[in-house]
């Protein structure tokens, strides 16, 4: 079965103060900004550099980023990804998890962008630098972001190349949600633990008829874990096979996003997220390992081919 599109980004919560005093409040504020921009996303991966150009629009109620036929939609009440195939996973959240609870921030000096005043912060988790973010002071829009691996090397960089703020009256537009009929279910703690490598499970939803999709976040980075009695596949020619702890995984890096698929004793598994490289491995190490599924699972799987 071909894996359907899924994107995860910042955990977004409603309600921000008029004056944002720290980085997390500025991240929240950025999703209320109204603007149009072009951004270049570049990531350094074990499989080589991946990059892409996105047309980004702040709608006042969320952010939409488009690249070709794909539209990544980041809404204030959840995170969604839509594609031309109309197949998508959406993971709305209730906003009951405080973003950035495991992070500390330090304001740092920043240069003007195209004559515009900016605000910049370094974000730390467990005293390790994980991100540098730069915001437009007037609108709160995110202008640039660099994320870092545990060894201090840069993983991904987002750079704004053009930026426009509408002048005069404008109409707020609501981002199109992938699926408003998602059914929330109780997570199987064996398949989707409540916490994974410092990430908290926020919600779990039914995926198709017999699978589940669980959304995790540590307040800055996030991922979606999908489990089902089927086999996930990555057919993209840029995907590669890798081994962790003796298990075989298939992996694909895209600008700002990585995808892993593997087989486990409990069925097919997929992880899609924006995690730096060392956090990807840390999360995989605490999930169901890659191994040949048992006889009962193989029989069950045949019913869903």
PDB file of C-alpha atoms in Angstrom:
ATOM      1  CA  UNK A   1       0.000   0.000   0.000  1.00  0.00           C
ATOM      2  CA  UNK A   2       1.356   3.391  -0.942  1.00  0.00           C
ATOM      3  CA  UNK A   3       1.712   5.699   2.036  1.00  0.00           C
ATOM      4  CA  UNK A   4      -0.577   8.680   1.804  1.00  0.00           C
ATOM      5  CA  UNK A   5       0.733  12.182   2.392  1.00  0.00           C
ATOM      6  CA  UNK A   6       1.128  13.431   5.918  1.00  0.00           C
ATOM      7  CA  UNK A   7       2.875  16.526   7.274  1.00  0.00           C
ATOM      8  CA  UNK A   8       3.529  17.528  10.855  1.00  0.00           C
ATOM      9  CA  UNK A   9       4.895  20.806  12.111  1.00  0.00           C
ATOM     10  CA  UNK A  10       4.670  23.003  15.212  1.00  0.00           C
ATOM     11  CA  UNK A  11       1.920  22.285  17.700  1.00  0.00           C
ATOM     12  CA  UNK A  12      -0.340  25.300  17.274  1.00  0.00           C
ATOM     13  CA  UNK A  13      -2.541  26.628  20.026  1.00  0.00           C
ATOM     14  CA  UNK A  14      -5.031  29.459  20.084  1.00  0.00           C
ATOM     15  CA  UNK A  15      -4.925  32.641  22.092  1.00  0.00           C
ATOM     16  CA  UNK A  16      -1.754  34.727  22.201  1.00  0.00           C
ATOM     17  CA  UNK A  17      -1.054  37.973  24.026  1.00  0.00           C
ATOM     18  CA  UNK A  18      -0.793  41.277  22.195  1.00  0.00           C
ATOM     19  CA  UNK A  19       2.881  41.494  23.130  1.00  0.00           C
ATOM     20  CA  UNK A  20       4.877  38.279  22.842  1.00  0.00           C
ATOM     21  CA  UNK A  21       7.648  38.014  25.399  1.00  0.00           C
ATOM     22  CA  UNK A  22       9.366  34.754  24.437  1.00  0.00           C
ATOM     23  CA  UNK A  23       9.983  32.521  21.443  1.00  0.00           C
ATOM     24  CA  UNK A  24       7.009  30.224  22.012  1.00  0.00           C
ATOM     25  CA  UNK A  25       4.606  33.159  22.068  1.00  0.00           C
ATOM     26  CA  UNK A  26       6.164  34.451  18.847  1.00  0.00           C
ATOM     27  CA  UNK A  27       5.711  31.015  17.252  1.00  0.00           C
ATOM     28  CA  UNK A  28       2.031  31.142  18.200  1.00  0.00           C
ATOM     29  CA  UNK A  29       1.740  34.697  16.928  1.00  0.00           C
ATOM     30  CA  UNK A  30       3.305  33.752  13.580  1.00  0.00           C
ATOM     31  CA  UNK A  31       0.229  31.700  12.695  1.00  0.00           C
ATOM     32  CA  UNK A  32      -2.027  34.728  13.066  1.00  0.00           C
ATOM     33  CA  UNK A  33       0.074  36.779  10.637  1.00  0.00           C
ATOM     34  CA  UNK A  34      -1.247  37.862   7.250  1.00  0.00           C
ATOM     35  CA  UNK A  35       1.395  37.865   4.507  1.00  0.00           C
ATOM     36  CA  UNK A  36       2.622  36.343   1.255  1.00  0.00           C
ATOM     37  CA  UNK A  37       6.175  35.073   0.839  1.00  0.00           C
ATOM     38  CA  UNK A  38       8.494  32.667  -0.931  1.00  0.00           C
ATOM     39  CA  UNK A  39      10.686  30.430   1.209  1.00  0.00           C
ATOM     40  CA  UNK A  40      13.553  28.084   0.408  1.00  0.00           C
ATOM     41  CA  UNK A  41      13.845  24.964   2.586  1.00  0.00           C
ATOM     42  CA  UNK A  42      17.189  23.147   2.577  1.00  0.00           C
ATOM     43  CA  UNK A  43      18.017  20.040   4.626  1.00  0.00           C
ATOM     44  CA  UNK A  44      21.308  18.189   5.045  1.00  0.00           C
ATOM     45  CA  UNK A  45      20.585  14.458   5.267  1.00  0.00           C
ATOM     46  CA  UNK A  46      22.573  11.204   5.225  1.00  0.00           C
ATOM     47  CA  UNK A  47      21.178  10.677   1.708  1.00  0.00           C
ATOM     48  CA  UNK A  48      22.368  14.078   0.489  1.00  0.00           C
ATOM     49  CA  UNK A  49      20.960  17.595   0.400  1.00  0.00           C
ATOM     50  CA  UNK A  50      17.255  18.069  -0.291  1.00  0.00           C
ATOM     51  CA  UNK A  51      15.702  21.444  -0.998  1.00  0.00           C
ATOM     52  CA  UNK A  52      12.570  23.064  -2.313  1.00  0.00           C
ATOM     53  CA  UNK A  53      10.884  26.413  -2.845  1.00  0.00           C
ATOM     54  CA  UNK A  54       7.490  27.026  -1.249  1.00  0.00           C
ATOM     55  CA  UNK A  55       4.958  29.797  -1.790  1.00  0.00           C
ATOM     56  CA  UNK A  56       3.802  30.604   1.747  1.00  0.00           C
ATOM     57  CA  UNK A  57       0.678  32.552   2.687  1.00  0.00           C
ATOM     58  CA  UNK A  58      -0.365  33.638   6.160  1.00  0.00           C
ATOM     59  CA  UNK A  59      -4.159  33.720   6.224  1.00  0.00           C
ATOM     60  CA  UNK A  60      -4.696  35.141   9.700  1.00  0.00           C
ATOM     61  CA  UNK A  61      -6.116  31.754  10.713  1.00  0.00           C
ATOM     62  CA  UNK A  62      -3.202  29.560   9.743  1.00  0.00           C
ATOM     63  CA  UNK A  63      -0.435  29.154   7.187  1.00  0.00           C
ATOM     64  CA  UNK A  64      -0.502  27.504   3.773  1.00  0.00           C
ATOM     65  CA  UNK A  65       2.674  26.407   1.971  1.00  0.00           C
ATOM     66  CA  UNK A  66       2.435  25.233  -1.623  1.00  0.00           C
ATOM     67  CA  UNK A  67       4.935  23.356  -3.780  1.00  0.00           C
ATOM     68  CA  UNK A  68       3.744  22.092  -7.124  1.00  0.00           C
ATOM     69  CA  UNK A  69       0.624  19.970  -6.667  1.00  0.00           C
ATOM     70  CA  UNK A  70       1.042  19.657  -2.906  1.00  0.00           C
ATOM     71  CA  UNK A  71      -0.450  22.077  -0.408  1.00  0.00           C
ATOM     72  CA  UNK A  72       0.755  21.884   3.192  1.00  0.00           C
ATOM     73  CA  UNK A  73      -1.818  23.480   5.453  1.00  0.00           C
ATOM     74  CA  UNK A  74      -0.915  24.491   8.991  1.00  0.00           C
ATOM     75  CA  UNK A  75      -4.079  25.480  10.833  1.00  0.00           C
ATOM     76  CA  UNK A  76      -4.495  27.118  14.212  1.00  0.00           C
ATOM     77  CA  UNK A  77      -6.528  24.142  15.482  1.00  0.00           C
ATOM     78  CA  UNK A  78      -4.476  21.351  13.939  1.00  0.00           C
ATOM     79  CA  UNK A  79      -2.049  20.266  11.268  1.00  0.00           C
ATOM     80  CA  UNK A  80      -3.080  19.019   7.879  1.00  0.00           C
ATOM     81  CA  UNK A  81      -1.558  18.025   4.557  1.00  0.00           C
ATOM     82  CA  UNK A  82      -3.495  17.810   1.313  1.00  0.00           C
ATOM     83  CA  UNK A  83      -2.434  16.609  -2.128  1.00  0.00           C
ATOM     84  CA  UNK A  84      -3.907  16.498  -5.616  1.00  0.00           C
ATOM     85  CA  UNK A  85      -5.002  12.905  -4.964  1.00  0.00           C
ATOM     86  CA  UNK A  86      -7.351  14.151  -2.213  1.00  0.00           C
ATOM     87  CA  UNK A  87      -5.828  11.573   0.106  1.00  0.00           C
ATOM     88  CA  UNK A  88      -4.540  13.061   3.317  1.00  0.00           C
ATOM     89  CA  UNK A  89      -4.148  12.634   7.022  1.00  0.00           C
ATOM     90  CA  UNK A  90      -5.300  15.468   9.235  1.00  0.00           C
ATOM     91  CA  UNK A  91      -4.511  15.555  12.938  1.00  0.00           C
ATOM     92  CA  UNK A  92      -6.473  18.304  14.702  1.00  0.00           C
ATOM     93  CA  UNK A  93      -5.654  18.974  18.332  1.00  0.00           C
ATOM     94  CA  UNK A  94      -7.652  20.482  21.152  1.00  0.00           C
ATOM     95  CA  UNK A  95      -4.847  22.709  22.324  1.00  0.00           C
ATOM     96  CA  UNK A  96      -4.545  20.993  25.685  1.00  0.00           C
ATOM     97  CA  UNK A  97      -0.789  20.515  25.484  1.00  0.00           C
ATOM     98  CA  UNK A  98       1.365  23.519  26.306  1.00  0.00           C
ATOM     99  CA  UNK A  99       3.849  24.142  23.466  1.00  0.00           C
ATOM    100  CA  UNK A 100       7.502  24.432  24.246  1.00  0.00           C
ATOM    101  CA  UNK A 101       7.169  23.109  27.810  1.00  0.00           C
ATOM    102  CA  UNK A 102      10.483  21.315  27.404  1.00  0.00           C
ATOM    103  CA  UNK A 103      12.249  24.244  25.770  1.00  0.00           C
ATOM    104  CA  UNK A 104      14.007  27.364  26.954  1.00  0.00           C
ATOM    105  CA  UNK A 105      14.735  30.368  24.756  1.00  0.00           C
ATOM    106  CA  UNK A 106      17.275  33.172  24.594  1.00  0.00           C
ATOM    107  CA  UNK A 107      16.770  36.280  22.507  1.00  0.00           C
ATOM    108  CA  UNK A 108      19.675  36.903  20.141  1.00  0.00           C
ATOM    109  CA  UNK A 109      20.711  39.760  17.885  1.00  0.00           C
ATOM    110  CA  UNK A 110      19.148  39.820  14.425  1.00  0.00           C
ATOM    111  CA  UNK A 111      19.589  41.804  11.245  1.00  0.00           C
ATOM    112  CA  UNK A 112      16.870  43.630   9.367  1.00  0.00           C
ATOM    113  CA  UNK A 113      15.207  41.767   6.519  1.00  0.00           C
ATOM    114  CA  UNK A 114      14.595  43.953   3.475  1.00  0.00           C
ATOM    115  CA  UNK A 115      14.468  46.971   5.778  1.00  0.00           C
ATOM    116  CA  UNK A 116      12.063  45.296   8.196  1.00  0.00           C
ATOM    117  CA  UNK A 117      12.761  44.980  11.921  1.00  0.00           C
ATOM    118  CA  UNK A 118      13.118  41.391  13.177  1.00  0.00           C
ATOM    119  CA  UNK A 119      13.093  39.396  16.411  1.00  0.00           C
ATOM    120  CA  UNK A 120      15.280  36.302  16.872  1.00  0.00           C
ATOM    121  CA  UNK A 121      15.635  33.512  19.448  1.00  0.00           C
ATOM    122  CA  UNK A 122      17.689  30.413  20.100  1.00  0.00           C
ATOM    123  CA  UNK A 123      15.646  27.459  21.389  1.00  0.00           C
ATOM    124  CA  UNK A 124      17.175  24.825  23.673  1.00  0.00           C
ATOM    125  CA  UNK A 125      15.961  21.395  24.794  1.00  0.00           C
ATOM    126  CA  UNK A 126      17.930  19.790  27.617  1.00  0.00           C
ATOM    127  CA  UNK A 127      20.532  22.543  27.175  1.00  0.00           C
ATOM    128  CA  UNK A 128      21.095  21.510  23.541  1.00  0.00           C
ATOM    129  CA  UNK A 129      20.530  24.135  20.825  1.00  0.00           C
ATOM    130  CA  UNK A 130      17.699  22.858  18.664  1.00  0.00           C
ATOM    131  CA  UNK A 131      16.561  25.857  16.630  1.00  0.00           C
ATOM    132  CA  UNK A 132      17.147  29.485  15.747  1.00  0.00           C
ATOM    133  CA  UNK A 133      14.028  31.360  14.676  1.00  0.00           C
ATOM    134  CA  UNK A 134      13.663  34.859  13.215  1.00  0.00           C
ATOM    135  CA  UNK A 135      10.324  36.688  13.062  1.00  0.00           C
ATOM    136  CA  UNK A 136       9.111  39.817  11.327  1.00  0.00           C
ATOM    137  CA  UNK A 137       8.539  42.264  14.173  1.00  0.00           C
ATOM    138  CA  UNK A 138       5.517  43.995  12.651  1.00  0.00           C
ATOM    139  CA  UNK A 139       3.459  40.962  11.606  1.00  0.00           C
ATOM    140  CA  UNK A 140       4.973  38.129  13.663  1.00  0.00           C
ATOM    141  CA  UNK A 141       5.532  36.074  10.497  1.00  0.00           C
ATOM    142  CA  UNK A 142       8.331  33.511  10.621  1.00  0.00           C
ATOM    143  CA  UNK A 143      11.081  34.721   8.271  1.00  0.00           C
ATOM    144  CA  UNK A 144      13.743  32.090   8.845  1.00  0.00           C
ATOM    145  CA  UNK A 145      14.443  29.030  10.934  1.00  0.00           C
ATOM    146  CA  UNK A 146      17.409  26.704  11.366  1.00  0.00           C
ATOM    147  CA  UNK A 147      17.064  23.377  13.168  1.00  0.00           C
ATOM    148  CA  UNK A 148      20.004  21.484  14.623  1.00  0.00           C
ATOM    149  CA  UNK A 149      21.064  17.923  15.309  1.00  0.00           C
ATOM    150  CA  UNK A 150      22.317  16.919  18.735  1.00  0.00           C
ATOM    151  CA  UNK A 151      25.963  17.335  17.652  1.00  0.00           C
ATOM    152  CA  UNK A 152      25.358  20.986  16.746  1.00  0.00           C
ATOM    153  CA  UNK A 153      25.285  20.515  12.968  1.00  0.00           C
ATOM    154  CA  UNK A 154      22.479  22.155  11.013  1.00  0.00           C
ATOM    155  CA  UNK A 155      19.708  19.842   9.849  1.00  0.00           C
ATOM    156  CA  UNK A 156      17.268  22.125   8.016  1.00  0.00           C
ATOM    157  CA  UNK A 157      17.155  25.812   7.146  1.00  0.00           C
ATOM    158  CA  UNK A 158      14.158  27.873   6.076  1.00  0.00           C
ATOM    159  CA  UNK A 159      14.942  31.209   4.420  1.00  0.00           C
ATOM    160  CA  UNK A 160      12.463  33.797   3.152  1.00  0.00           C
ATOM    161  CA  UNK A 161      13.432  35.251  -0.210  1.00  0.00           C
ATOM    162  CA  UNK A 162      10.461  37.550  -0.805  1.00  0.00           C
ATOM    163  CA  UNK A 163       7.927  38.943   1.668  1.00  0.00           C
ATOM    164  CA  UNK A 164       4.794  41.026   1.159  1.00  0.00           C
ATOM    165  CA  UNK A 165       2.319  42.346   3.710  1.00  0.00           C
ATOM    166  CA  UNK A 166      -1.115  43.220   2.280  1.00  0.00           C
ATOM    167  CA  UNK A 167      -2.015  46.883   2.551  1.00  0.00           C
ATOM    168  CA  UNK A 168      -5.531  47.987   3.488  1.00  0.00           C
ATOM    169  CA  UNK A 169      -8.521  45.708   3.956  1.00  0.00           C
ATOM    170  CA  UNK A 170      -8.136  41.964   3.638  1.00  0.00           C
ATOM    171  CA  UNK A 171     -10.363  38.953   4.117  1.00  0.00           C
ATOM    172  CA  UNK A 172      -9.288  36.170   6.433  1.00  0.00           C
ATOM    173  CA  UNK A 173      -9.459  32.791   4.737  1.00  0.00           C
ATOM    174  CA  UNK A 174      -9.886  29.510   6.535  1.00  0.00           C
ATOM    175  CA  UNK A 175      -7.370  26.815   5.501  1.00  0.00           C
ATOM    176  CA  UNK A 176      -8.997  23.793   3.901  1.00  0.00           C
ATOM    177  CA  UNK A 177      -8.957  20.892   6.338  1.00  0.00           C
ATOM    178  CA  UNK A 178      -8.010  17.446   5.130  1.00  0.00           C
ATOM    179  CA  UNK A 179     -10.862  15.606   6.784  1.00  0.00           C
ATOM    180  CA  UNK A 180     -13.359  16.982   9.300  1.00  0.00           C
ATOM    181  CA  UNK A 181     -14.810  13.526  10.024  1.00  0.00           C
ATOM    182  CA  UNK A 182     -11.791  11.979  11.743  1.00  0.00           C
ATOM    183  CA  UNK A 183     -12.783   9.583  14.505  1.00  0.00           C
ATOM    184  CA  UNK A 184     -10.829   9.902  17.730  1.00  0.00           C
ATOM    185  CA  UNK A 185      -9.991   6.532  19.282  1.00  0.00           C
ATOM    186  CA  UNK A 186      -8.113   5.198  22.304  1.00  0.00           C
ATOM    187  CA  UNK A 187      -4.481   4.531  21.488  1.00  0.00           C
ATOM    188  CA  UNK A 188      -2.938   1.098  21.949  1.00  0.00           C
ATOM    189  CA  UNK A 189      -0.097   1.935  24.392  1.00  0.00           C
ATOM    190  CA  UNK A 190       2.027  -0.877  22.965  1.00  0.00           C
ATOM    191  CA  UNK A 191       1.819   0.518  19.436  1.00  0.00           C
ATOM    192  CA  UNK A 192       1.664   4.205  20.380  1.00  0.00           C
ATOM    193  CA  UNK A 193       3.125   4.854  23.864  1.00  0.00           C
ATOM    194  CA  UNK A 194       2.000   7.947  25.758  1.00  0.00           C
ATOM    195  CA  UNK A 195       5.532   9.360  25.598  1.00  0.00           C
ATOM    196  CA  UNK A 196       8.341   8.613  23.148  1.00  0.00           C
ATOM    197  CA  UNK A 197      11.844  10.068  23.572  1.00  0.00           C
ATOM    198  CA  UNK A 198      10.473  13.234  25.178  1.00  0.00           C
ATOM    199  CA  UNK A 199       7.526  13.554  22.772  1.00  0.00           C
ATOM    200  CA  UNK A 200       3.981  13.469  24.155  1.00  0.00           C
ATOM    201  CA  UNK A 201       1.110  11.731  22.384  1.00  0.00           C
ATOM    202  CA  UNK A 202      -1.581  14.379  21.932  1.00  0.00           C
ATOM    203  CA  UNK A 203      -4.299  12.555  20.019  1.00  0.00           C
ATOM    204  CA  UNK A 204      -5.031   9.311  18.189  1.00  0.00           C
ATOM    205  CA  UNK A 205      -7.453   8.898  15.292  1.00  0.00           C
ATOM    206  CA  UNK A 206      -8.732   6.012  13.236  1.00  0.00           C
ATOM    207  CA  UNK A 207      -6.811   5.578  10.006  1.00  0.00           C
ATOM    208  CA  UNK A 208      -8.918   3.957   7.340  1.00  0.00           C
ATOM    209  CA  UNK A 209     -10.880   1.006   8.755  1.00  0.00           C
ATOM    210  CA  UNK A 210      -8.393  -0.822  10.944  1.00  0.00           C
ATOM    211  CA  UNK A 211      -5.414   1.460  11.508  1.00  0.00           C
ATOM    212  CA  UNK A 212      -4.549   4.351  13.791  1.00  0.00           C
ATOM    213  CA  UNK A 213      -2.704   7.655  13.459  1.00  0.00           C
ATOM    214  CA  UNK A 214      -1.184   9.203  16.585  1.00  0.00           C
ATOM    215  CA  UNK A 215       0.153  12.757  16.744  1.00  0.00           C
ATOM    216  CA  UNK A 216       3.174  13.524  18.955  1.00  0.00           C
ATOM    217  CA  UNK A 217       4.949  16.753  19.847  1.00  0.00           C
ATOM    218  CA  UNK A 218       7.606  18.044  22.208  1.00  0.00           C
ATOM    219  CA  UNK A 219       6.293  21.582  21.701  1.00  0.00           C
ATOM    220  CA  UNK A 220       8.574  22.414  18.768  1.00  0.00           C
ATOM    221  CA  UNK A 221       9.092  19.301  16.663  1.00  0.00           C
ATOM    222  CA  UNK A 222       6.374  16.782  15.950  1.00  0.00           C
ATOM    223  CA  UNK A 223       5.557  13.586  14.112  1.00  0.00           C
ATOM    224  CA  UNK A 224       2.666  11.345  13.168  1.00  0.00           C
ATOM    225  CA  UNK A 225       2.855   7.609  13.809  1.00  0.00           C
ATOM    226  CA  UNK A 226       0.590   5.426  11.639  1.00  0.00           C
ATOM    227  CA  UNK A 227      -0.011   1.747  12.338  1.00  0.00           C
ATOM    228  CA  UNK A 228      -2.173  -0.666  10.357  1.00  0.00           C
ATOM    229  CA  UNK A 229      -2.446  -4.388   9.460  1.00  0.00           C
ATOM    230  CA  UNK A 230      -0.970  -3.722   6.026  1.00  0.00           C
ATOM    231  CA  UNK A 231       2.360  -2.977   4.384  1.00  0.00           C
ATOM    232  CA  UNK A 232       3.426   0.623   3.777  1.00  0.00           C
ATOM    233  CA  UNK A 233       5.673   1.361   0.815  1.00  0.00           C
ATOM    234  CA  UNK A 234       7.795   4.279  -0.330  1.00  0.00           C
ATOM    235  CA  UNK A 235       8.006   4.084  -4.100  1.00  0.00           C
ATOM    236  CA  UNK A 236       9.898   7.343  -4.541  1.00  0.00           C
ATOM    237  CA  UNK A 237      13.218   6.765  -6.304  1.00  0.00           C
ATOM    238  CA  UNK A 238      14.985   8.900  -3.675  1.00  0.00           C
ATOM    239  CA  UNK A 239      13.934   6.570  -0.843  1.00  0.00           C
ATOM    240  CA  UNK A 240      16.666   4.398   0.690  1.00  0.00           C
ATOM    241  CA  UNK A 241      16.943   1.312   2.904  1.00  0.00           C
ATOM    242  CA  UNK A 242      18.607   1.750   6.296  1.00  0.00           C
ATOM    243  CA  UNK A 243      19.185  -0.385   9.379  1.00  0.00           C
ATOM    244  CA  UNK A 244      18.817   0.575  13.039  1.00  0.00           C
ATOM    245  CA  UNK A 245      19.476  -1.929  15.812  1.00  0.00           C
ATOM    246  CA  UNK A 246      19.433  -4.749  13.280  1.00  0.00           C
ATOM    247  CA  UNK A 247      16.028  -3.806  11.842  1.00  0.00           C
ATOM    248  CA  UNK A 248      15.335  -2.727   8.257  1.00  0.00           C
ATOM    249  CA  UNK A 249      13.557   0.539   7.496  1.00  0.00           C
ATOM    250  CA  UNK A 250      12.792   2.405   4.286  1.00  0.00           C
ATOM    251  CA  UNK A 251      13.374   6.149   4.516  1.00  0.00           C
ATOM    252  CA  UNK A 252      12.665   9.230   2.437  1.00  0.00           C
ATOM    253  CA  UNK A 253      13.884  12.765   3.058  1.00  0.00           C
ATOM    254  CA  UNK A 254      11.989  15.748   1.628  1.00  0.00           C
ATOM    255  CA  UNK A 255      12.405  19.461   2.344  1.00  0.00           C
ATOM    256  CA  UNK A 256      11.437  19.835   6.021  1.00  0.00           C
ATOM    257  CA  UNK A 257      10.082  16.308   6.326  1.00  0.00           C
ATOM    258  CA  UNK A 258      11.300  12.729   6.760  1.00  0.00           C
ATOM    259  CA  UNK A 259       9.314   9.507   6.375  1.00  0.00           C
ATOM    260  CA  UNK A 260      10.128   6.029   7.689  1.00  0.00           C
ATOM    261  CA  UNK A 261       8.163   2.854   6.952  1.00  0.00           C
ATOM    262  CA  UNK A 262       8.789  -0.604   8.379  1.00  0.00           C
ATOM    263  CA  UNK A 263       7.184  -3.904   9.314  1.00  0.00           C
ATOM    264  CA  UNK A 264       6.773  -4.916  12.926  1.00  0.00           C
ATOM    265  CA  UNK A 265       5.194  -7.734  14.901  1.00  0.00           C
ATOM    266  CA  UNK A 266       2.092  -5.549  15.143  1.00  0.00           C
ATOM    267  CA  UNK A 267       1.819  -4.695  11.455  1.00  0.00           C
ATOM    268  CA  UNK A 268       2.946  -1.950   9.129  1.00  0.00           C
ATOM    269  CA  UNK A 269       4.312   1.226  10.708  1.00  0.00           C
ATOM    270  CA  UNK A 270       5.040   4.693   9.363  1.00  0.00           C
ATOM    271  CA  UNK A 271       6.576   7.756  10.980  1.00  0.00           C
ATOM    272  CA  UNK A 272       6.424  11.183   9.311  1.00  0.00           C
ATOM    273  CA  UNK A 273       7.883  14.251  10.990  1.00  0.00           C
ATOM    274  CA  UNK A 274      10.200  17.234  11.065  1.00  0.00           C
ATOM    275  CA  UNK A 275      12.621  15.834  13.671  1.00  0.00           C
ATOM    276  CA  UNK A 276      16.397  16.394  13.484  1.00  0.00           C
ATOM    277  CA  UNK A 277      18.436  13.285  12.705  1.00  0.00           C
ATOM    278  CA  UNK A 278      19.352  12.214  16.245  1.00  0.00           C
ATOM    279  CA  UNK A 279      15.756  12.632  17.429  1.00  0.00           C
ATOM    280  CA  UNK A 280      14.566  10.488  14.520  1.00  0.00           C
ATOM    281  CA  UNK A 281      16.755   7.632  15.767  1.00  0.00           C
ATOM    282  CA  UNK A 282      15.801   8.222  19.406  1.00  0.00           C
ATOM    283  CA  UNK A 283      12.093   7.994  18.561  1.00  0.00           C
ATOM    284  CA  UNK A 284      12.478   4.878  16.409  1.00  0.00           C
ATOM    285  CA  UNK A 285      14.416   3.185  19.221  1.00  0.00           C
ATOM    286  CA  UNK A 286      11.376   3.467  21.531  1.00  0.00           C
ATOM    287  CA  UNK A 287       8.768   2.269  19.032  1.00  0.00           C
ATOM    288  CA  UNK A 288       7.890  -1.238  17.848  1.00  0.00           C
ATOM    289  CA  UNK A 289      11.100  -2.521  16.236  1.00  0.00           C
ATOM    290  CA  UNK A 290      11.429  -3.494  12.605  1.00  0.00           C
ATOM    291  CA  UNK A 291      11.020  -7.269  12.309  1.00  0.00           C
ATOM    292  CA  UNK A 292       9.037  -9.851  10.419  1.00  0.00           C
ATOM    293  CA  UNK A 293       5.400  -9.889  11.599  1.00  0.00           C
ATOM    294  CA  UNK A 294       4.009 -12.981  13.291  1.00  0.00           C
ATOM    295  CA  UNK A 295       1.782 -15.592  11.618  1.00  0.00           C
ATOM    296  CA  UNK A 296      -1.498 -14.162  12.945  1.00  0.00           C
ATOM    297  CA  UNK A 297      -0.590 -10.680  11.744  1.00  0.00           C
ATOM    298  CA  UNK A 298       0.349 -11.998   8.298  1.00  0.00           C
ATOM    299  CA  UNK A 299      -3.014 -13.791   8.039  1.00  0.00           C
ATOM    300  CA  UNK A 300      -4.876 -10.695   9.245  1.00  0.00           C
ATOM    301  CA  UNK A 301      -2.973  -8.533   6.777  1.00  0.00           C
ATOM    302  CA  UNK A 302      -4.150 -10.583   3.808  1.00  0.00           C
ATOM    303  CA  UNK A 303      -7.688  -9.400   4.482  1.00  0.00           C
ATOM    304  CA  UNK A 304      -6.635  -5.776   3.871  1.00  0.00           C
ATOM    305  CA  UNK A 305      -4.472  -6.069   0.779  1.00  0.00           C
TER     306      UNK A 305
END
